[in-house]
Amino acid sequence: MKVIPVAVVAIVLAGCASYSGRGLVPGQSSAGQVEAVMGPAADKRPGPNGETVLWFPRMPYGDGTYAAR
């Protein structure tokens, strides 16, 4: 019977996770910091000026996608 309350707490806490990059500073945060906050990038592509662009799709079918460089 203790499994149900633990599962409910886990689901509630998972719903509180932020994927918006809260706490990251544009131009100052490293790729490692970005992946620590956002999770592993779904794709890494070369960008302008030799930069690497990290892609983080969110929502079903990637309707909301974040990119960091």
mmCIF file of C-alpha atoms in Angstrom:
data_model
loop_
_atom_site.group_PDB
_atom_site.id
_atom_site.type_symbol
_atom_site.label_atom_id
_atom_site.label_comp_id
_atom_site.label_asym_id
_atom_site.label_seq_id
_atom_site.Cartn_x
_atom_site.Cartn_y
_atom_site.Cartn_z
ATOM 1 C CA MET A 1 0.000 0.000 0.000
ATOM 2 C CA LYS A 2 2.981 2.325 0.372
ATOM 3 C CA VAL A 3 3.657 2.053 -3.357
ATOM 4 C CA ILE A 4 0.726 4.261 -4.363
ATOM 5 C CA PRO A 5 1.716 7.333 -2.271
ATOM 6 C CA VAL A 6 5.322 7.021 -3.433
ATOM 7 C CA ALA A 7 4.190 6.817 -7.068
ATOM 8 C CA VAL A 8 1.962 9.877 -6.642
ATOM 9 C CA VAL A 9 4.827 11.888 -5.137
ATOM 10 C CA ALA A 10 7.154 10.818 -7.967
ATOM 11 C CA ILE A 11 4.619 11.879 -10.609
ATOM 12 C CA VAL A 12 4.022 15.246 -8.943
ATOM 13 C CA LEU A 13 7.756 15.947 -8.673
ATOM 14 C CA ALA A 14 8.320 14.921 -12.290
ATOM 15 C CA GLY A 15 5.664 17.416 -13.329
ATOM 16 C CA CYS A 16 7.627 20.163 -11.593
ATOM 17 C CA ALA A 17 10.744 19.590 -13.690
ATOM 18 C CA SER A 18 11.682 22.590 -15.799
ATOM 19 C CA TYR A 19 12.909 22.214 -19.346
ATOM 20 C CA SER A 20 12.899 25.917 -20.126
ATOM 21 C CA GLY A 21 16.545 26.450 -19.229
ATOM 22 C CA ARG A 22 15.792 28.279 -16.012
ATOM 23 C CA GLY A 23 19.043 29.327 -14.369
ATOM 24 C CA LEU A 24 21.101 29.305 -17.573
ATOM 25 C CA VAL A 25 22.789 32.555 -18.585
ATOM 26 C CA PRO A 26 22.909 33.302 -22.340
ATOM 27 C CA GLY A 27 26.478 33.627 -23.550
ATOM 28 C CA GLN A 28 27.925 32.372 -20.257
ATOM 29 C CA SER A 29 26.570 28.868 -19.580
ATOM 30 C CA SER A 30 28.626 25.989 -20.963
ATOM 31 C CA ALA A 31 27.258 23.097 -23.019
ATOM 32 C CA GLY A 32 27.732 20.874 -19.966
ATOM 33 C CA GLN A 33 25.643 23.212 -17.825
ATOM 34 C CA VAL A 34 22.930 23.335 -20.495
ATOM 35 C CA GLU A 35 22.726 19.534 -20.665
ATOM 36 C CA ALA A 36 22.741 19.285 -16.864
ATOM 37 C CA VAL A 37 19.624 21.491 -16.721
ATOM 38 C CA MET A 38 17.853 20.468 -19.934
ATOM 39 C CA GLY A 39 18.903 16.822 -20.108
ATOM 40 C CA PRO A 40 20.843 15.236 -22.949
ATOM 41 C CA ALA A 41 20.454 16.984 -26.303
ATOM 42 C CA ALA A 42 18.405 15.097 -28.882
ATOM 43 C CA ASP A 43 20.674 16.378 -31.639
ATOM 44 C CA LYS A 44 23.910 18.318 -31.987
ATOM 45 C CA ARG A 45 24.485 20.145 -35.263
ATOM 46 C CA PRO A 46 27.188 22.492 -36.496
ATOM 47 C CA GLY A 47 26.155 26.121 -36.431
ATOM 48 C CA PRO A 48 27.577 29.381 -37.710
ATOM 49 C CA ASN A 49 31.145 30.348 -36.833
ATOM 50 C CA GLY A 50 32.046 26.785 -35.819
ATOM 51 C CA GLU A 51 29.549 26.685 -32.942
ATOM 52 C CA THR A 52 27.626 23.565 -32.018
ATOM 53 C CA VAL A 53 23.861 23.920 -31.682
ATOM 54 C CA LEU A 54 22.173 21.620 -29.149
ATOM 55 C CA TRP A 55 18.521 20.760 -29.876
ATOM 56 C CA PHE A 56 16.008 19.898 -27.134
ATOM 57 C CA PRO A 57 12.551 18.950 -28.470
ATOM 58 C CA ARG A 58 9.727 19.145 -25.951
ATOM 59 C CA MET A 59 6.060 18.307 -26.063
ATOM 60 C CA PRO A 60 4.594 15.632 -28.340
ATOM 61 C CA TYR A 61 6.031 15.518 -31.853
ATOM 62 C CA GLY A 62 8.602 18.216 -30.988
ATOM 63 C CA ASP A 63 5.987 21.001 -31.121
ATOM 64 C CA GLY A 64 8.083 22.949 -28.628
ATOM 65 C CA THR A 65 11.805 22.873 -29.370
ATOM 66 C CA TYR A 66 14.650 24.683 -27.628
ATOM 67 C CA ALA A 67 18.057 25.263 -29.192
ATOM 68 C CA ALA A 68 21.226 26.297 -27.391
ATOM 69 C CA ARG A 69 24.564 27.259 -28.858
#
